Every structure is written in structure tokens, then in C-alpha cells.
XYZ file of C-alpha atoms in Angstrom:
692
model
C 0.000 0.000 0.000
C 1.379 3.403 -1.007
C 1.721 6.351 1.363
C -1.201 8.177 -0.274
C -3.445 5.160 0.249
C -2.408 5.025 3.898
C -3.131 8.745 4.305
C -6.663 8.325 2.980
C -7.717 4.961 4.398
C -6.134 4.968 7.859
C -8.799 7.391 9.182
C -11.510 5.158 7.699
C -10.046 2.058 9.315
C -9.794 3.887 12.646
C -13.407 5.094 12.333
C -14.618 1.532 11.683
C -12.687 0.113 14.650
C -13.800 2.830 17.077
C -17.358 2.909 15.743
C -18.001 -0.824 15.762
C -16.044 -1.415 18.954
C -17.712 1.543 20.689
C -18.104 1.031 24.443
C -16.952 -2.565 24.217
C -13.622 -1.278 22.910
C -13.357 1.359 25.618
C -12.504 5.052 25.650
C -8.723 4.865 25.706
C -8.270 2.293 22.911
C -10.720 4.205 20.698
C -8.830 7.447 21.247
C -5.462 5.786 20.690
C -6.537 4.155 17.426
C -8.200 7.219 15.892
C -5.656 9.796 17.058
C -2.724 7.571 16.156
C -4.102 6.996 12.657
C -4.488 10.736 12.082
C -0.974 11.527 13.258
C 0.401 8.862 10.915
C -1.592 10.370 8.023
C -0.315 13.809 8.977
C 3.276 12.618 9.153
C 2.957 11.091 5.667
C 1.287 14.207 4.203
C 3.913 16.801 5.049
C 6.787 15.220 3.023
C 4.475 15.091 -0.012
C 3.584 18.762 0.387
C 7.183 19.852 0.942
C 8.296 17.936 -2.146
C 5.915 20.050 -4.234
C 7.096 23.225 -2.510
C 10.662 22.270 -3.426
C 9.598 21.561 -7.022
C 10.661 17.919 -6.829
C 7.306 16.226 -7.484
C 4.802 15.923 -10.286
C 1.174 14.834 -10.535
C 0.369 11.179 -10.043
C -2.714 8.980 -9.948
C -2.907 5.984 -7.632
C -5.548 3.420 -8.725
C -7.670 1.798 -6.034
C -10.306 -0.202 -7.901
C -12.584 -0.175 -10.935
C -15.788 1.325 -9.609
C -18.625 1.630 -12.138
C -19.096 0.790 -15.801
C -22.300 1.345 -17.806
C -22.146 1.746 -21.579
C -19.768 4.621 -22.286
C -19.817 5.653 -18.634
C -16.675 4.673 -16.739
C -15.775 5.578 -13.153
C -12.592 4.299 -11.562
C -11.711 4.891 -7.934
C -8.387 6.686 -8.198
C -6.437 8.935 -5.847
C -5.053 12.006 -7.611
C -2.052 13.706 -6.029
C -0.772 17.052 -7.269
C 0.166 20.390 -5.701
C -3.464 21.277 -5.040
C -4.098 17.934 -3.368
C -0.880 18.228 -1.353
C -2.006 21.536 0.140
C -5.324 20.054 1.205
C -3.693 16.906 2.597
C -1.567 18.857 5.076
C -4.448 21.175 5.976
C -6.924 18.374 6.616
C -4.634 15.886 8.363
C -2.753 18.465 10.461
C -5.828 20.182 11.839
C -7.700 16.914 12.264
C -4.824 15.281 14.135
C -4.550 18.236 16.506
C -8.333 18.304 16.985
C -8.257 14.603 17.870
C -5.539 15.250 20.452
C -7.314 18.328 21.830
C -10.515 16.309 22.211
C -8.791 14.015 24.701
C -8.990 16.829 27.214
C -12.091 18.693 26.056
C -14.298 15.582 25.870
C -12.829 13.888 28.935
C -16.155 13.890 30.783
C -18.126 12.649 27.756
C -19.276 9.035 28.311
C -19.699 8.318 24.588
C -16.154 9.111 23.454
C -15.656 6.151 21.053
C -18.609 7.329 18.953
C -17.296 10.908 18.940
C -13.795 9.949 17.817
C -15.216 7.565 15.212
C -17.258 10.441 13.756
C -14.187 12.709 13.705
C -12.168 10.131 11.789
C -15.052 9.439 9.402
C -15.292 13.169 8.718
C -11.582 13.308 7.934
C -11.761 10.293 5.614
C -14.645 11.828 3.658
C -12.733 15.079 3.193
C -9.622 13.206 2.081
C -11.711 11.323 -0.460
C -12.999 14.642 -1.763
C -9.601 16.288 -2.195
C -7.986 13.231 -3.819
C -10.817 12.688 -6.306
C -9.819 12.198 -9.928
C -13.397 12.255 -11.215
C -16.578 14.109 -10.336
C -18.395 11.045 -8.988
C -15.634 10.372 -6.477
C -15.650 14.061 -5.532
C -19.409 13.842 -4.992
C -18.903 10.788 -2.777
C -16.573 12.770 -0.528
C -18.835 15.812 -0.820
C -21.815 13.906 0.560
C -19.611 12.088 3.052
C -18.580 15.292 4.800
C -22.239 16.339 4.761
C -23.247 13.149 6.542
C -20.373 13.362 9.022
C -21.157 17.014 9.770
C -24.754 16.037 10.552
C -23.531 13.374 12.957
C -21.010 15.676 14.650
C -23.128 18.825 14.904
C -25.909 16.730 16.394
C -23.556 14.618 18.510
C -25.398 15.731 21.654
C -28.656 14.601 20.074
C -30.630 14.919 23.306
C -30.003 18.672 23.189
C -32.824 20.188 21.071
C -30.723 23.054 19.712
C -27.997 20.633 18.578
C -30.492 18.371 16.798
C -32.100 21.387 15.128
C -28.706 22.721 14.010
C -27.733 19.333 12.559
C -30.981 19.100 10.596
C -30.582 22.692 9.408
C -27.062 22.013 8.147
C -28.220 18.863 6.388
C -31.243 20.459 4.712
C -29.513 23.677 3.602
C -26.676 21.652 2.127
C -29.158 19.526 0.214
C -30.249 22.694 -1.594
C -26.690 23.416 -2.654
C -26.040 19.775 -3.471
C -28.949 19.773 -5.920
C -27.116 22.435 -7.911
C -23.883 20.464 -7.646
C -25.563 17.294 -8.909
C -27.131 19.141 -11.847
C -23.703 20.599 -12.615
C -22.167 17.111 -12.640
C -24.983 15.743 -14.816
C -24.630 18.657 -17.232
C -20.859 18.289 -17.360
C -21.170 14.606 -18.238
C -23.795 15.448 -20.866
C -21.494 18.010 -22.501
C -18.124 16.262 -22.188
C -19.251 12.602 -22.125
C -16.860 11.940 -19.221
C -16.572 12.614 -15.513
C -12.764 12.431 -15.486
C -11.559 15.776 -14.136
C -8.347 15.947 -16.228
C -10.286 15.117 -19.412
C -12.980 17.695 -18.650
C -10.465 20.449 -17.933
C -8.492 19.646 -21.068
C -11.641 19.942 -23.215
C -13.134 22.945 -21.396
C -11.419 25.711 -23.434
C -12.838 24.214 -26.612
C -16.373 24.619 -25.257
C -16.003 28.369 -24.653
C -18.707 30.257 -26.540
C -20.890 27.188 -27.158
C -24.553 27.155 -26.151
C -26.909 24.604 -24.676
C -30.683 24.444 -25.114
C -33.146 24.412 -22.239
C -36.942 25.030 -22.382
C -36.670 26.503 -25.848
C -33.877 28.954 -24.980
C -30.142 28.891 -25.636
C -27.650 29.555 -22.830
C -23.857 29.710 -22.697
C -22.788 26.160 -21.909
C -19.869 26.840 -19.599
C -21.713 29.583 -17.713
C -24.581 27.229 -16.932
C -22.281 24.422 -15.812
C -20.080 26.679 -13.675
C -22.998 28.402 -11.984
C -24.613 25.066 -11.126
C -21.344 23.818 -9.664
C -20.957 27.099 -7.781
C -24.373 26.635 -6.166
C -22.956 23.474 -4.624
C -19.939 25.441 -3.442
C -22.235 28.057 -1.869
C -23.941 25.358 0.176
C -20.813 23.639 1.440
C -18.843 26.857 1.989
C -21.742 28.857 3.458
C -21.926 31.702 0.970
C -24.651 34.330 1.205
C -28.061 32.756 0.736
C -26.979 29.284 1.845
C -24.938 30.469 4.826
C -27.513 30.083 7.587
C -26.371 26.642 8.713
C -22.765 27.584 9.503
C -23.185 29.747 12.646
C -25.598 27.205 14.117
C -23.033 24.454 13.557
C -21.325 25.652 16.752
C -24.017 23.735 18.667
C -21.756 20.721 18.323
C -18.722 20.249 20.593
C -16.030 22.910 20.126
C -13.516 20.495 18.510
C -16.176 19.841 15.854
C -16.474 23.574 15.193
C -12.712 23.808 14.752
C -12.663 20.887 12.318
C -15.652 22.046 10.242
C -14.718 25.724 10.138
C -10.979 25.401 9.666
C -10.035 22.409 7.606
C -12.826 20.300 6.222
C -16.375 20.905 5.113
C -16.447 24.668 4.581
C -13.269 24.642 2.494
C -14.692 22.026 0.106
C -16.429 24.636 -2.064
C -13.290 26.768 -2.402
C -11.246 23.689 -3.267
C -13.779 22.573 -5.882
C -13.766 25.963 -7.626
C -9.952 25.989 -7.656
C -9.766 22.370 -8.835
C -12.134 23.182 -11.724
C -10.671 26.657 -12.316
C -9.957 26.004 -16.036
C -13.736 25.527 -16.441
C -14.524 28.780 -14.633
C -11.922 30.614 -16.700
C -14.048 30.007 -19.819
C -16.954 32.096 -18.450
C -16.553 35.729 -17.411
C -20.143 35.732 -16.189
C -19.543 32.833 -13.818
C -16.379 34.459 -12.478
C -18.245 37.735 -11.925
C -20.961 35.907 -9.982
C -18.327 34.194 -7.830
C -16.691 37.573 -7.173
C -19.868 39.410 -6.199
C -21.249 36.584 -4.051
C -17.926 36.155 -2.258
C -17.596 39.892 -1.610
C -21.194 40.168 -0.375
C -20.680 37.211 1.978
C -17.449 38.738 3.239
C -19.185 41.988 4.196
C -22.392 40.417 5.512
C -20.688 38.043 7.927
C -18.255 40.709 9.138
C -21.085 43.082 10.017
C -22.952 40.400 11.936
C -19.802 39.347 13.793
C -19.507 42.803 15.366
C -22.675 42.315 17.465
C -22.472 38.704 18.608
C -21.801 37.933 22.281
C -21.282 34.170 22.114
C -17.532 33.636 21.697
C -17.996 30.715 19.290
C -20.612 32.555 17.250
C -18.238 35.486 16.687
C -15.595 33.109 15.337
C -18.214 31.278 13.260
C -19.216 34.462 11.438
C -15.539 35.204 11.033
C -15.215 31.920 9.130
C -18.095 32.885 6.864
C -16.422 36.225 6.141
C -12.995 34.709 5.442
C -14.560 32.226 3.026
C -15.940 35.227 1.179
C -12.368 36.479 0.740
C -11.350 33.127 -0.741
C -14.220 33.101 -3.206
C -13.798 36.607 -4.525
C -10.082 35.872 -4.899
C -11.042 32.925 -7.104
C -13.564 35.116 -8.909
C -10.907 37.643 -9.958
C -8.597 34.829 -11.084
C -6.250 34.834 -8.070
C -6.665 31.123 -7.380
C -3.225 30.870 -5.793
C -4.119 33.607 -3.314
C -7.447 31.889 -2.577
C -5.679 28.615 -1.760
C -3.006 30.455 0.235
C -5.681 32.051 2.422
C -7.372 28.668 2.777
C -4.009 27.283 3.932
C -3.201 30.011 6.478
C -6.820 30.311 7.606
C -6.804 26.656 8.638
C -4.100 27.361 11.210
C -5.391 30.543 12.777
C -9.079 29.615 12.643
C -8.465 26.220 14.247
C -6.354 28.062 16.818
C -9.140 30.550 17.569
C -11.807 27.869 17.900
C -9.692 25.602 20.065
C -8.622 28.641 22.082
C -12.279 29.534 22.548
C -12.863 25.971 23.699
C -10.079 26.392 26.250
C -11.756 29.569 27.516
C -15.128 27.806 27.700
C -13.484 24.917 29.532
C -11.960 27.366 32.023
C -15.278 29.168 32.474
C -17.304 26.055 33.222
C -18.928 25.942 29.759
C -20.062 29.570 29.764
C -19.882 30.984 26.206
C -21.163 34.540 26.696
C -18.239 36.975 26.557
C -20.142 39.440 28.734
C -19.335 37.146 31.655
C -15.609 36.946 31.009
C -12.945 39.598 31.541
C -9.452 39.686 33.123
C -8.675 36.108 32.081
C -5.194 36.756 30.696
C -3.579 36.089 34.079
C -5.773 33.105 34.859
C -5.213 31.243 31.567
C -2.014 32.818 30.159
C -1.154 30.158 27.557
C -4.651 30.305 26.100
C -4.424 34.104 26.112
C -1.167 34.221 24.146
C -2.386 31.547 21.725
C -5.600 33.433 20.972
C -3.629 36.661 20.675
C -1.467 34.998 18.018
C -4.594 33.865 16.211
C -6.062 37.368 16.402
C -2.859 38.939 15.081
C -3.041 36.477 12.180
C -6.713 36.915 11.268
C -6.536 40.713 11.460
C -3.519 40.706 9.149
C -0.953 42.403 11.354
C 2.198 43.101 9.375
C 4.216 45.867 7.756
C 3.593 46.296 4.000
C 6.704 46.167 1.870
C 8.513 43.928 4.352
C 8.493 40.245 5.237
C 7.284 40.964 8.770
C 3.747 39.811 9.267
C 1.532 37.104 10.637
C -0.114 34.478 8.428
C -3.203 36.479 7.502
C -1.089 39.486 6.525
C 0.462 37.617 3.614
C -2.646 35.781 2.396
C -5.452 38.295 2.979
C -3.427 41.271 1.752
C -2.554 39.285 -1.366
C -6.271 38.772 -2.050
C -7.057 42.468 -1.587
C -4.173 43.544 -3.823
C -5.102 40.987 -6.488
C -8.691 42.224 -6.520
C -7.498 45.793 -7.104
C -5.085 44.671 -9.831
C -7.775 42.622 -11.601
C -10.121 45.604 -12.071
C -13.738 45.202 -13.189
C -15.683 43.301 -10.505
C -12.395 43.116 -8.634
C -12.610 46.833 -7.834
C -15.877 46.243 -6.000
C -14.328 43.257 -4.218
C -11.322 45.383 -3.241
C -13.519 48.002 -1.570
C -15.568 45.344 0.209
C -12.415 43.489 1.271
C -10.913 46.593 2.859
C -14.178 47.402 4.650
C -14.471 43.828 5.913
C -10.860 43.999 7.137
C -11.838 46.969 9.321
C -14.783 45.064 10.775
C -12.674 41.922 11.217
C -10.132 43.849 13.242
C -12.864 45.395 15.379
C -14.762 42.226 16.273
C -11.583 40.171 16.713
C -10.034 42.624 19.177
C -13.440 43.102 20.801
C -13.391 39.381 21.556
C -9.887 39.612 23.022
C -10.634 42.667 25.165
C -13.957 41.340 26.486
C -12.423 37.960 27.275
C -8.973 38.707 28.625
C -8.952 42.360 29.729
C -11.058 44.707 31.824
C -12.497 43.702 35.150
C -13.381 40.144 36.077
C -17.094 39.898 35.447
C -17.086 36.268 36.530
C -16.038 37.015 40.131
C -18.234 38.110 43.045
C -20.268 36.966 45.976
C -23.535 36.585 44.084
C -24.570 34.655 41.026
C -24.463 36.588 37.775
C -27.922 36.974 36.327
C -28.480 36.468 32.633
C -31.128 38.226 30.613
C -34.143 35.965 30.226
C -36.252 36.142 27.099
C -39.687 34.777 26.461
C -40.815 33.547 23.085
C -41.147 37.132 21.838
C -37.639 38.151 22.776
C -38.728 40.132 25.872
C -38.273 39.403 29.530
C -36.494 40.552 32.616
C -33.507 42.646 31.724
C -30.337 42.930 33.724
C -27.382 45.099 32.849
C -24.412 43.239 31.435
C -21.150 44.721 32.667
C -18.850 46.489 30.242
C -20.968 45.698 27.216
C -23.615 47.240 25.066
C -27.040 46.533 26.452
C -30.214 48.348 25.611
C -32.554 45.467 26.033
C -31.451 44.026 22.695
C -30.072 40.535 22.829
C -29.762 37.448 20.732
C -32.639 36.129 18.659
C -35.730 34.843 20.514
C -34.867 31.287 19.582
C -31.639 31.631 21.551
C -33.232 31.780 24.986
C -30.333 31.445 27.373
C -30.832 31.005 31.101
C -27.885 29.988 33.224
C -26.316 31.089 36.447
C -23.309 28.791 36.641
C -20.754 28.378 39.364
C -18.602 31.012 37.681
C -20.534 33.644 39.598
C -19.889 32.008 42.930
C -17.491 33.481 45.461
C -14.149 31.705 45.474
C -14.383 30.435 41.902
C -11.240 30.848 39.791
C -10.867 29.943 36.103
C -8.180 27.383 35.408
C -5.846 26.694 32.532
C -6.656 23.732 30.320
C -4.737 20.441 30.599
C -1.553 19.948 28.600
C -3.277 17.710 26.046
C -5.408 20.730 25.060
C -2.554 23.248 25.200
C -0.168 21.362 22.891
C -2.459 21.796 19.833
C -2.776 25.511 20.689
C 0.999 25.924 20.774
C 1.498 24.059 17.480
C -1.257 26.015 15.726
C 0.189 29.260 17.101
C 3.409 28.504 15.243
C 1.402 28.110 12.036
C -0.539 31.323 12.676
C 2.708 33.218 13.152
C 4.971 31.693 10.507
C 2.901 29.947 7.787
C 2.528 33.113 5.716
C 6.196 34.049 5.777
C 7.461 30.522 5.123
C 5.173 29.586 2.230
C 4.145 32.848 0.524
C 6.786 32.424 -2.196
C 5.357 29.060 -3.296
C 1.719 30.135 -3.257
C 1.560 33.698 -4.598
C 4.860 34.853 -6.056
C 4.696 35.158 -9.827
C 7.647 32.838 -10.476
C 7.506 30.640 -7.384
C 3.749 30.195 -7.687
C 3.959 29.268 -11.357
C 6.470 26.548 -10.487
C 4.556 25.308 -7.439
C 1.136 25.146 -9.116
C 2.402 23.739 -12.432
C 1.821 20.096 -11.410
C -1.868 20.710 -10.671
C -5.110 21.651 -12.386
C -5.173 25.119 -10.793
C -5.213 27.960 -13.354
C -2.466 30.087 -11.829
C -2.250 33.586 -13.354
C 1.356 34.702 -13.015
C 0.610 38.027 -14.724
C -2.093 38.882 -12.175
C 0.190 37.920 -9.301
C 2.945 40.127 -10.716
C 0.469 42.990 -11.124
C -0.739 42.523 -7.533
C 2.794 43.160 -6.292
C 2.979 46.356 -8.349
C -0.200 48.042 -7.075
C 0.082 51.614 -5.709
C 1.495 52.070 -2.229
C -1.828 53.280 -0.806
C -3.426 49.992 -1.848
C -0.754 48.031 0.020
C -1.213 50.148 3.147
C -5.018 50.152 3.098
C -5.429 46.812 4.947
C -2.897 47.922 7.557
C -4.670 51.255 8.063
C -8.111 49.695 8.574
C -6.638 46.959 10.793
C -5.128 49.618 13.069
C -8.370 51.615 13.003
C -10.431 48.611 14.073
C -7.973 47.876 16.874
C -8.125 51.440 18.179
C -11.938 51.565 18.077
C -12.203 48.259 19.955
C -9.660 49.436 22.528
C -11.466 52.706 23.167
C -14.923 51.119 23.311
C -14.145 48.110 25.501
C -11.232 49.213 27.679
C -11.216 53.016 27.935
C -14.773 54.247 27.411
C -16.879 51.235 28.224
C -20.128 53.201 28.040
C -19.693 53.782 24.289
C -21.245 50.459 23.178
C -24.415 51.029 25.212
C -24.755 54.584 23.914
C -24.197 53.440 20.330
C -26.763 50.637 20.510
C -29.271 52.935 22.183
C -28.882 55.563 19.461
C -28.691 53.132 16.516
C -30.920 50.408 17.933
C -32.548 49.662 14.552
C -29.167 48.989 12.945
C -28.025 47.057 15.995
C -31.120 44.844 15.965
C -30.692 44.294 12.225
C -27.127 43.055 12.681
C -27.809 41.177 15.907
C -30.573 39.269 14.141
C -28.235 38.436 11.251
C -30.000 40.591 8.677
C -33.172 38.599 9.502
C -32.244 35.844 7.051
C -33.558 33.138 9.377
C -36.831 34.982 9.866
C -37.141 35.579 6.122
C -36.510 31.925 5.286
C -38.908 30.882 8.025
C -41.613 33.017 6.410
C -40.851 32.069 2.796
C -39.989 28.389 3.114
C -40.417 26.842 6.551
C -43.959 27.967 7.397
C -45.333 27.336 3.871
C -43.676 23.904 3.912
C -45.324 23.098 7.237
C -48.663 24.426 5.942
C -48.430 22.252 2.825
C -47.437 19.309 4.996
C -50.395 19.839 7.296
C -52.745 20.110 4.307
C -51.613 16.825 2.809
C -51.589 15.226 6.261
C -55.060 16.332 7.374
C -56.899 16.654 4.040
C -54.954 14.205 1.932
C -53.692 11.429 4.187
C -56.323 11.453 6.931
C -59.219 13.122 5.079
C -58.970 11.176 1.809
C -56.637 8.177 1.841
C -57.388 6.997 5.364
C -61.068 7.937 5.139
C -61.752 5.995 1.953
C -58.914 3.535 2.329
C -58.073 1.540 5.445
C -60.349 3.518 7.765
C -63.242 3.412 5.261
C -62.894 -0.315 4.688
C -62.662 -0.897 8.419
C -65.844 1.139 8.975
C -67.601 -0.840 6.234
C -66.589 -4.096 7.856
C -67.817 -2.851 11.228
C -71.170 -1.748 9.738
C -71.543 -5.073 7.945
C -70.732 -6.832 11.186
C -73.528 -5.007 12.951
C -76.049 -6.134 10.277
C -74.972 -9.742 10.221
C -74.799 -9.831 13.996
C -78.540 -9.137 14.103
C -79.142 -12.201 11.935
C -77.361 -14.408 14.471
C -80.388 -14.615 16.812
C -79.804 -18.156 18.081
C -83.407 -19.254 17.316
C -83.962 -22.330 15.083
C -87.002 -20.927 13.285
C -85.002 -17.827 12.224
C -82.326 -19.977 10.616
C -85.010 -22.184 8.979
C -86.688 -19.094 7.501
C -83.381 -17.885 6.072
C -82.723 -21.319 4.558
C -86.204 -21.415 2.947
C -85.763 -17.888 1.550
C -82.381 -18.864 0.171
C -83.737 -22.050 -1.365
C -86.620 -20.112 -2.925
C -84.214 -17.564 -4.358
C -82.011 -20.313 -5.817
C -84.984 -22.141 -7.426
C -86.295 -18.863 -8.863
C -82.884 -18.070 -10.374
C -82.601 -21.584 -11.883
C -86.054 -21.380 -13.477
C -85.337 -17.912 -14.846
C -82.048 -18.988 -16.399
C -83.449 -22.154 -17.951
């Protein structure tokens, strides 16, 4: 068995052992098997990636088995390895291995650990199948596999109603996107008569300008195919319109959030667009749509992130926003920059989520930042790790130099590429700079509320939370050092808890070493990944060499132009990053009454952002309630009123009525039976005479 086969199938084998063994296997053996398998896969992935960085490797295809054959349709199960795959291998296996290790501490009190670790490994296997796919059917297998695994992980605590609802929401919303993806695959096979990705991409330029008929109209072939495929990407990568599942995915355990948001499911759409980039390059319309949708998502999620109080929800909307950056980078043709941001984002986003989990662990599972404060001395390692992640996501660095954290190199490259591309890229540039300001604000807001200021978790009395009834009202209590004008989270997020963190004598505690080691390792990536690998990903010459053995359509001219943009363009991200930092510092450390005054004065805007632009309410009105109404109609009028009434219930009633009639004939008297016999005999004789 080759190393690539071991990388892919070891997590599957571990998932089968832990899943089937379950409690009979025991907690420790299940954790050892699954975590050990992931670390082996990770150890095998990095040499492959570094060989591509060094320019010493080319593309290869490792056959597994002959899968399907029907007429001209052929589908082999093959593992494709090239530069694009190598990037995803290290991202997926590295983050997953560290999440497995982190879960040893975070899930220590969970009685059903074998099932949890089996799900984690299954998730990783499905993502590895997706990124190594050499044909669209195999990619779809991995695509649906991560969807299934995400449902299982988000709803892992299935007895918790909000977790079950979030899992169903993720599953249903992704089915909408997956319908578009399936239609895109069907259409691609119809046009190219193959599902082999290399064959499709080789033939794609020849299809530019062709049209396809549908309902009596003619449409550009490649535009239709690319837009259908992009709908699938919007579902998996939570782009505007199909984004609503992602923030709710935090209802699962925190390690799950880190895995979904950083390395696996949400990056699948970005990877797919980059893998099929030669197809997208044949349609300017499709690229423009990708650009505008990505930019809109980037801004939307950043605005919502500024008002959230749940520490995991802030980071969740941050993920949504950063995915927007990746998509509009792909839309302007900067696929290398999109993949570079995917690469660096995996490190600092996993770091932020796992750091948030460490904070939650220290605060006895409290997630509301309004009940934190002054934690930097209580949990110093977590503090410095999350600070490193914040420096990375906000893009701290000095333009024109090689000093900068991971996000500085990747996010600034996207913004500069958008400006250099022009056209829709100009719009994306403006949105990207604005979102960078908001990203800096909400990221430092999280740090200041959590680690600085006064300790809002200490005191002699229990801290009282605001309690909402079904209409979002209720008793209101002031939340220290935070905006509060009676406006809180959505009504569905009723939150009532007065944990031990408000009890006198309680002190937060640092997480165990098994949780801190992943934070330290990810901190190194958040600090150094941009500096170490920027030459391979985004330099005009280095990128062209690195991406050559892959299907990614690397534009060396655009990358060269992005390095030659005006100086004010290069300094724009730095300027807005510093501005966001200063505003957060003034509002949450110096003048702590500012947030309350702002929300009181602009309460309509605040409510709009706090309620996430009312997308959930809009979808509830347009889709959920009508769907329930239709369901009730068919249930009451169709199933019960028609089918049951005239079907089984009707026949049963007829039998009962007939039984009542015949029961009256069973009198028990001999003369009654004799009369019936004579009447029957008379009827029979009459019939015989009539017939003859």
C-alpha cells in the first residue's frame, strides 16, 4: 500500500474500529486508534507537500479499484495527487490530528467518546476522499460524506434540542446546494461525455462560446455548468443565501467547530472551484458571480460578527467572512491567493476555535463573553495563543517587508489581487478593505472582552443572565462592560444559566496539557505559515512553479500585477486593521459606556445586525412555514381526510357496519335460521327457473 493510500484509508479504518467497537472497545483504545491513525496520516502528508514546494514532485494517480461501468460511462476509484491535493492533505490531516488530540482533554467527561472519535475520523476520511478525487463522482462521494459526518457531529449531543435542530438545518440547507452540484455534474457529463476531471479540464477551453438548449432557450454552456457547480460550493462553503447553517453548527462540541470551520467541510467549495478553475476561466459571467457573491458574503458576515456575544458565534461568522475572501479571490482569477488564504486560515481559525474551547473549559462551559474579563492572568497560555490567532486573522504586518503574521500575507494578497484585476475586482477590493476593518474590530473586541477589563465572573452573588420569552422580551439585567439596551440574541436563543462562575471563590483554570499542545502548534502556524510559504503560493515565479503540477489555473501576470499596485493599496489593509484595533480598545477598555450609547442611538441597525440581517426569519416566512402548511394540508386533508377515510379507515368502517347487520341475523333461534334457509332455497330455485 502506497503512502497516499495510507493517508486516505487509515482514518476510515480507525473510524470503523472505534465505531463498531464503541463502548466494548473502551474510551482509551478508541482514542489511541483514531488519534494515532491521524498523526500517521499527517506525518505522511507533510513530506508530499514539501516535495511540491521544493519543485521535486509531479502529478500522479494511484488506482484503487474499478468502480462503475455502464455503456460509455466509466468511473474508476483513483487517488489524484498534485500540488493542489498536497495543500489540502496537510491542511486536513494536520488540523484533524490536533483536533483529535485536543478532544482528549475537552471531551474527557463525555461518556460516549468512542462514537465521537469515530465520527471525527469518518469526517476526515470523507474530506480526504474529496480532495484526492480524480473524477466528479468520487468528488461527490466525498462531498456527501462530509455532509453526513457534519450532521452526525453537529448533532452529537442529540438529546439537546438546539444541537439536533442545528444538525438538521445544516443537512437540509446543504441539500439545496447539493442539488445544484448534482445538476452541474450531470450537465458536465452530458457536454463532455466523461466525468474524469483531467479530461474535462483539457476539453473545457474548446467549449467556450458554445450554447446549450433548455426550455426553448439557448444559454452559454460553460456559464450554466459553472454556476450550477458554484451553487454546490455556496452550500458547502456557506456563501450568502446558503450560509444560515454555519453559525448554528457551533451547537456541536467545540472540537467539531474547529474541524468544520478550519479544515474540512467549509473549504470544500473553495477547493472545488480551484480544482475546476480552467472551467470557470471560460466564463466571465460565472467568475463575476463568484466575485460578487464572495464579496457580499465577506461583508455580511463581518457586520454580523460585530454584534455577537457568544464567543464561538463570533468566530463562526468570522469563518463565513474569510470564506468570502477566498471566493472573490477565485472570482478575480487569483486562485493561488485563494488557496493560500485557505491554507493560512486553517491554522489561525483552528487556533481561535480551540482557544475559545479552552476559555469555555476554564469558564465552566459559559460561552457569553459578557461574563468573562481579566482572564489573561488566569489562563495565560490560552491568552497568548488566541492573541497569536487574532494577530493572524486581522492581518498584522508591515507592508513592503516580510514581517507579518499568516493572515497578513494571504489576505493582503487577495485584496491587492482584486485591485489589480479591475472590473468586478474593484468592488471586491472596496468590500475586502471594509471587511478587514470590521474583522479587526470584532476580533479585538473578543480579546478585550475575554482577557482584559475587570473580572465579570467574580463576586459573591450569582451573575444573572437576561431571560427572554418567546417574543424576545423578559427581565432585563445590565451586562457589565458591554452594550445593552434590552437588545439581545434572537428569541430562539433563549439562554438562562447562572453557573458556578458567579460564585465566590471560583477561579478559572488553565486547560490540561493535552489541550494546550495543539494551541501551541497552531500558534506557530498562525505566526509563521505566511512568511514561510508565501513564495510558493503567490509569487509570480515561485507560484507558477509550485502550481504547475496541478489543475489550478495560476495567473502569473495577475500575481505580478498585484505586487505592483500603488502604495496606498498596500497600506489600506494595515490602516483599517489599526483603526479597528483602536476603536475596539477605546470602546471596551477606555470608554466602556460607548457600546451602550451606540446601541441605544442606533438600535434599529443594531437589531438588524444582531438578528443576522433577519435571514432566518425571512426563510422561516418564505420556506419553513409554507412547507409546514403544505405538509399539514396533505396530512389532514390528503392522508387522513382522503386516503385513510376511503382507504383503510373506510374499509374498516364498512366491515364494522356489515358486522352489525350480520350480527342481528345471528339470533340463536332455530325458526329464524329455517326461515333464512327457505328464503335462500326459494331464491335459488327462482334463479334456476329464470335462467333455464
